[in-house]
Coordinates of C-alpha atoms in Angstrom, one line a residue:
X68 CA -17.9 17.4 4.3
X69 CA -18.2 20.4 6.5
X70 CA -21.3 21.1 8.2
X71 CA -23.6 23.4 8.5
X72 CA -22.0 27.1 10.5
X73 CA -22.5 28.6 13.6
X74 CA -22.0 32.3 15.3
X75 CA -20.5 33.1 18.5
X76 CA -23.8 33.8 19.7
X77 CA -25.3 30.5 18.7
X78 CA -25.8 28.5 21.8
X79 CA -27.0 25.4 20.3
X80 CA -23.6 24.4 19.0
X81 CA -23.0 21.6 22.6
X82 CA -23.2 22.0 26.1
X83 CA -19.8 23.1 26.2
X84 CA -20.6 26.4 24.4
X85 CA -23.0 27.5 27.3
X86 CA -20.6 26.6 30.1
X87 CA -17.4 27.8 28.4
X88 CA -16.9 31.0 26.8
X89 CA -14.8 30.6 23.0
X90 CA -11.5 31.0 23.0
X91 CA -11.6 34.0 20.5
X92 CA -14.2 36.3 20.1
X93 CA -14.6 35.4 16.5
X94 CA -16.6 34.3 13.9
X95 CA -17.3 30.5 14.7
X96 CA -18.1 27.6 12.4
X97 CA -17.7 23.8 12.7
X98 CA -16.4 21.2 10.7
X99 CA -17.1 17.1 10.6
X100 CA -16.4 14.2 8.6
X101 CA -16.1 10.6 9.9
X102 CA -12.2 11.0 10.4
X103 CA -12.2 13.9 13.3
X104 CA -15.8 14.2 14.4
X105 CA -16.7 17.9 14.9
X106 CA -14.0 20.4 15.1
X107 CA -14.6 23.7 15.6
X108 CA -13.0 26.8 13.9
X109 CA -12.6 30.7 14.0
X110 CA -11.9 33.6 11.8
X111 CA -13.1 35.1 9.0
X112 CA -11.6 37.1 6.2
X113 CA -12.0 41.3 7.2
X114 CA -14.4 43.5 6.3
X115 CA -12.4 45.2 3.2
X116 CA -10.9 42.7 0.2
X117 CA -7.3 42.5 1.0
X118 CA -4.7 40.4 -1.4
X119 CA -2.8 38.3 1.2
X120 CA -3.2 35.0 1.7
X121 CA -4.9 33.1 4.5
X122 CA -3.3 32.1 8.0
X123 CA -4.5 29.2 9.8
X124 CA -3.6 29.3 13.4
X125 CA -2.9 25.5 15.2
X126 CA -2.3 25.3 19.1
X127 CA -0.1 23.0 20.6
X128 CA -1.2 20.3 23.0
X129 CA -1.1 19.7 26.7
X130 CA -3.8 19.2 29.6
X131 CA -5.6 22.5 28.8
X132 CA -4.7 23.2 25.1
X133 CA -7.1 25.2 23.1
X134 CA -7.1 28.0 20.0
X135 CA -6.6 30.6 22.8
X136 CA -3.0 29.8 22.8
X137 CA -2.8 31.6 19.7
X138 CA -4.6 34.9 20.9
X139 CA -2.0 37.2 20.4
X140 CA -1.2 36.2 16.8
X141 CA -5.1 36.0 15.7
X142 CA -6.1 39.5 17.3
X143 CA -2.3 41.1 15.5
X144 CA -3.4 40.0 12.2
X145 CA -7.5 39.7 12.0
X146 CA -7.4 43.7 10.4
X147 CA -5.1 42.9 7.7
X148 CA -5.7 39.4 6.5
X149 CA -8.1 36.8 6.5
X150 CA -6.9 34.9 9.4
X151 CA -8.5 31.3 10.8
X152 CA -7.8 29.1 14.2
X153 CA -9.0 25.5 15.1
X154 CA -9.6 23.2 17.9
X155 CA -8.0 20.5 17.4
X156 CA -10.3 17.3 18.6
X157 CA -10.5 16.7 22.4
X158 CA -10.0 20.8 22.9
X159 CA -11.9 23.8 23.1
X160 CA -15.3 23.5 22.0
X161 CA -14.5 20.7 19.4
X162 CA -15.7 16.8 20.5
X163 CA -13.7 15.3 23.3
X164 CA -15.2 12.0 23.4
X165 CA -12.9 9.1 24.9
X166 CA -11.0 7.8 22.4
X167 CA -7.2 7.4 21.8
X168 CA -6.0 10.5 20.1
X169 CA -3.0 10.2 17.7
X170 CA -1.1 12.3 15.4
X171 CA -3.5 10.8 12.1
X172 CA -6.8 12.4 14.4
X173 CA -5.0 15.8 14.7
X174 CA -3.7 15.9 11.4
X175 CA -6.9 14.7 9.4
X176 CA -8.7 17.7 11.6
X177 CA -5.7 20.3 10.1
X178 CA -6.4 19.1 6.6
X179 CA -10.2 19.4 6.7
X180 CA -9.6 23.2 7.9
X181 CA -7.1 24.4 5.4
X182 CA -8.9 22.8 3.0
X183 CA -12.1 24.7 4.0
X184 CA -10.2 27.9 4.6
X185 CA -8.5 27.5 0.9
X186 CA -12.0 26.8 -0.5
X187 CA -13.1 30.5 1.0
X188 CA -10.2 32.1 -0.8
X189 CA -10.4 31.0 -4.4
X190 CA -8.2 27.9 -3.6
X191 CA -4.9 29.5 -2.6
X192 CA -2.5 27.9 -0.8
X193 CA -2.6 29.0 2.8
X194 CA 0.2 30.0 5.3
X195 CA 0.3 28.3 8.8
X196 CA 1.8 28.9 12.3
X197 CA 1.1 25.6 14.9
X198 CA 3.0 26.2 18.4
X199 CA 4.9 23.4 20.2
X200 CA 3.5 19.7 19.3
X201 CA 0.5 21.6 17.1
X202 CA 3.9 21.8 14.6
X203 CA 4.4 18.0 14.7
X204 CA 1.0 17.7 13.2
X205 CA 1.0 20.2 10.6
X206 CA 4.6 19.3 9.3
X207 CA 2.6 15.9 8.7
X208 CA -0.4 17.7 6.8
X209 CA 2.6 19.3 5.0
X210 CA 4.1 16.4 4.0
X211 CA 1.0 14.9 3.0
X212 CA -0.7 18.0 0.9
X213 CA 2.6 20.3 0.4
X214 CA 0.2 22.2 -2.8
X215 CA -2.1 23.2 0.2
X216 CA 0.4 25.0 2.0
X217 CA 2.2 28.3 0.8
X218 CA 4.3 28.3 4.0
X219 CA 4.5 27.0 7.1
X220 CA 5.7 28.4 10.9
X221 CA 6.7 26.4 13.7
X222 CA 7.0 28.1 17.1
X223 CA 9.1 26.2 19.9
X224 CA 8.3 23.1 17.7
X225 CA 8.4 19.1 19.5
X226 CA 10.6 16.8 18.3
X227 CA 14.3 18.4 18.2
X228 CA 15.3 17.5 21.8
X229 CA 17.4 14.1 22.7
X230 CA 14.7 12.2 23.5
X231 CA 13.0 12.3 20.6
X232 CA 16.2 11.8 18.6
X233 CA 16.4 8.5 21.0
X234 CA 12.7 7.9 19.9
X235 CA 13.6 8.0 15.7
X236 CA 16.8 5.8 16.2
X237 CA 14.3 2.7 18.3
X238 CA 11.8 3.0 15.7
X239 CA 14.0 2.8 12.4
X240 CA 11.9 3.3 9.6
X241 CA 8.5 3.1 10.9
X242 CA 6.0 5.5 11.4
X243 CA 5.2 5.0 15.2
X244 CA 4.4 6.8 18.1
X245 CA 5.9 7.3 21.6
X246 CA 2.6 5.5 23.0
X247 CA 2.8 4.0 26.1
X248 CA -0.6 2.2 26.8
X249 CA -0.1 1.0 30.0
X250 CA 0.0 5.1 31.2
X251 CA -3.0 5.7 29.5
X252 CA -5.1 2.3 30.5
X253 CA -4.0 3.3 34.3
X254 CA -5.1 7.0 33.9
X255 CA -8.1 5.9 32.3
X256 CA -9.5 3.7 35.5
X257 CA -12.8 4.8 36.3
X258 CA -12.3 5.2 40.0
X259 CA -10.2 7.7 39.8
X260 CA -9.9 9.3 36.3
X261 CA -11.7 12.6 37.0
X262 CA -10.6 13.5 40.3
X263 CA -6.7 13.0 39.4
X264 CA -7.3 15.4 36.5
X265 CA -9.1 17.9 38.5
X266 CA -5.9 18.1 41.1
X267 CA -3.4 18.6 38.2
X268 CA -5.6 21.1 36.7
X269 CA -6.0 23.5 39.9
X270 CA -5.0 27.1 39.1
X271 CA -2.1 26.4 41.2
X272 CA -0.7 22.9 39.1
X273 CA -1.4 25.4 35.5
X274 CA 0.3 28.2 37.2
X275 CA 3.4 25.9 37.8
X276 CA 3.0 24.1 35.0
X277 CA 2.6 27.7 32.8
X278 CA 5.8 29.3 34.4
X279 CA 7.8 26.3 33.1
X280 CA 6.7 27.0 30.0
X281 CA 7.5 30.3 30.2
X282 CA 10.6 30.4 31.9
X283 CA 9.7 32.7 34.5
X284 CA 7.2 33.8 37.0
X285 CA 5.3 36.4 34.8
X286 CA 2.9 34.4 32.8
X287 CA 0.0 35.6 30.9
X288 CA -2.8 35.7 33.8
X289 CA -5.8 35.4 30.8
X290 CA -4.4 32.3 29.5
X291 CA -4.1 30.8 32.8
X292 CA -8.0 31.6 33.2
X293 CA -8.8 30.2 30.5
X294 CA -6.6 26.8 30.6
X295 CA -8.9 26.5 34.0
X296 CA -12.2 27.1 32.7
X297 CA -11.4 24.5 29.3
X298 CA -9.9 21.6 32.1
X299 CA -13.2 22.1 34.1
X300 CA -14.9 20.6 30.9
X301 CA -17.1 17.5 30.2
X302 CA -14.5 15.1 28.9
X303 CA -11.4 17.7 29.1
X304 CA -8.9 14.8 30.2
X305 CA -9.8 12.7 27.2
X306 CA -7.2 13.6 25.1
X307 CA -4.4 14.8 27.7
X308 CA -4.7 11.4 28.6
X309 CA -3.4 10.3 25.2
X310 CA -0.6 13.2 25.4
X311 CA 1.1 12.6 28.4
X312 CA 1.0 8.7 27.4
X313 CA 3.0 9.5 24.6
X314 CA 0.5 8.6 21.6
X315 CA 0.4 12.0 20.4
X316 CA 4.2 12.2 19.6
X317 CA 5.7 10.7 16.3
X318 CA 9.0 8.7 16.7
X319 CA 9.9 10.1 13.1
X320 CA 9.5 14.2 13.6
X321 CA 12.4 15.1 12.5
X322 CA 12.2 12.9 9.5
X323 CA 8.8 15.0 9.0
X324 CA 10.4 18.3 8.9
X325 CA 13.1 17.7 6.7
X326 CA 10.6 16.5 4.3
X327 CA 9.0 19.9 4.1
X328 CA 9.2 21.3 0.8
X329 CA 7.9 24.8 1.2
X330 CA 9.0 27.6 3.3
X331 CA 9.8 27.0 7.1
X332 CA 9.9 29.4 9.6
X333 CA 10.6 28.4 13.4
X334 CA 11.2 30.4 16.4
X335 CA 12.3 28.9 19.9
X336 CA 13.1 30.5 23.1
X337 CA 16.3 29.9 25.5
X338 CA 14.3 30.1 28.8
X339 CA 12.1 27.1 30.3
X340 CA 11.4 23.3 30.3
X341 CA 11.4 23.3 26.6
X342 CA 14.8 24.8 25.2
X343 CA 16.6 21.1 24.0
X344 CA 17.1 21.8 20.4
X345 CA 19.8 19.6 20.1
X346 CA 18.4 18.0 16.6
X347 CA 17.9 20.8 14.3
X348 CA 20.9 20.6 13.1
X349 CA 19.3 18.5 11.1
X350 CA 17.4 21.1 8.9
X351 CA 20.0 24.2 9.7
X352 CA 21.0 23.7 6.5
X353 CA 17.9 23.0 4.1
X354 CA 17.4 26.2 2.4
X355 CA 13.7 26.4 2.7
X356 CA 14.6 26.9 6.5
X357 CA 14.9 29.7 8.6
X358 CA 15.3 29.8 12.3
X359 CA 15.5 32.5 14.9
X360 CA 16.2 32.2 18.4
X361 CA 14.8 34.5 20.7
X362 CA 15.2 35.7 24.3
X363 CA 12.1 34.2 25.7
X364 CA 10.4 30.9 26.6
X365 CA 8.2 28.5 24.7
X366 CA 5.4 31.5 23.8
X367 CA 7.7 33.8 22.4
X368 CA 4.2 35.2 20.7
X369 CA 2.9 36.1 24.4
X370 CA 6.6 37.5 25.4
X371 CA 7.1 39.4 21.9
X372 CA 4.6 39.9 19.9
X373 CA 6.2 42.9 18.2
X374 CA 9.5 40.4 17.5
X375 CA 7.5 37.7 16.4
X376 CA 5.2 38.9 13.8
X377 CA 8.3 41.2 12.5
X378 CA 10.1 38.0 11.6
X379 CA 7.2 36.5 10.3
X380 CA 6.8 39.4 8.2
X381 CA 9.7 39.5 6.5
X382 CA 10.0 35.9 6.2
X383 CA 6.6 36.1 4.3
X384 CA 8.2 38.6 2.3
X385 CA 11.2 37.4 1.5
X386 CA 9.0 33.8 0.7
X387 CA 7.0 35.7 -2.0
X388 CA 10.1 37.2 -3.3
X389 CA 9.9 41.3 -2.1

């Protein structure tokens, strides 16, 4: 059951929320059961009643991964519809105790926010956006509660490229991960743990690691600040130690999105790391799909915002049948 709320300007929330600033100036509350320990969320519906629906904003995940990732969507629609982000455990100022984080963690934390965020709005179903592996989890929470979810976005969604095509064919018909525990057991050794995150989270390893993600040089300089301040956390290499081993990715994605029943919108960009798409063939032709591709790299939201939430719009639209 969730737990008792919280401001912004509550300081008593954990240590983290006196040495690291939110990731949105927001609203905040938190969220707990057994399942996901304390996430913590942001948003609130605006000031005057408006008729749309709820959007619940889900980051992606990678060594300094938090709701901030989604900044430019939260701030575009916060006037004009009641509009919610998360931490997803391990990030932000949600727990990041050290533990193995899987796809059932990050998922279980999605469902206990929509479902709060549906229980503020008269238990309507709720539209969603994740970014990158964020979508890998929420097609899951799709799968699993499709009545919760009116529609669901994807941008520069995991789990179209060759490899994890590679990963679906070795696993069959189980529901696996990509984990590879002897990564994570040596990343994990004591000794040196924290001081090998620290070097591959110097502002000079995120810059280089944001211009891949990108595609180019110009990145967006606040969300570089920020990745630094959230890797300079207690416990901030807890769960990218359980990404870059693999545990967080599902060997059956793409069996996850074609099992979406409701509308799907993804975006992807062309430049970057992250521009194999050469699965989604597989859902080209479901007609509950729509896909755009768009001249930037894996943040098309920080590159085009004006692009991105016009598609959107009209997708919404066109999803509620104007």
């Amino acid at each position: 059951m969730p737990i008792a709320s919280t401001t912004q300007h509550e300081h008593a929330v954990t240590s983290r929320a006196v040495t690291m600033p939110p990731p949105l100036a927001a609203p905040r509350f938190e969220l707990a059961d057994a399942r996901t320990g304390r996430i913590t969320c942001y948003g609130e519906a605006p000031a005057a009643p408006v008729e749309q629906r709820p959007l619940l904003l889900i980051h992606s995940v990678n060594a300094a991964a938090t709701a901030y990732e989604m900044k430019p969507l939260f701030e575009h629609y916060r006037t004009a519809r009641p509009v919610y982000a998360l931490d997803l455990p391990g990030f932000g100022l949600s727990d990041r105790p050290d533990r193995i984080y899987t796809p059932r963690l990050m998922t279980d934390a999605i469902l206990l926010a929509a479902n709060e965020v549906r229980r503020r709005h008269g238990d309507v179903a709720i539209d969603a956006i994740a970014l990158s592996l964020g979508c890998e989890f929420a097609a899951r929470a799709g799968t699993e509660a499709p009545n919760l979810f009116h529609t669901l976005g994807l941008l520069s969604p995991t789990g179209f490229d060759r490899r994890a095509e590679a990963a679906a064919k070795k696993a069959g018909n189980k529901d696996t991960t990509r984990a590879m525990p002897w990564v994570r057991n040596i990343l994990n050794v004591s000794l040196w743990k924290h001081g090998f995150f620290t070097l591959l989270t110097s502002r000079a390893s995120i810059r280089f690691f944001l211009q891949k993600t990108f595609g180019r040089k110009d990145i967006d300089e606040g969300l570089l600040e920020y990745d630094y301040i959230t890797t300079h956390q207690p416990g901030a290499e807890n769960a990218p130690y359980s990404f870059v081993s693999g545990y967080l990715f599902s060997a059956q994605a793409l069996k996850l999105y074609q099992a979406l029943a409701m509308p799907i919108w993804m975006v992807h960009g062309v430049r970057g790391d992250f521009v194999d798409y050469n699965g989604k063939h597989a859902v080209e032709g479901l007609p509950n799909w729509r896909i755009e591709v768009m001249q930037t790299g894996a943040m098309p939201h920080f590159e085009q915002l004006d692009k991105v939430v016009a598609s959107y719009d009209d997708f919404l639209a066109r999803a509620d049948g104007h």
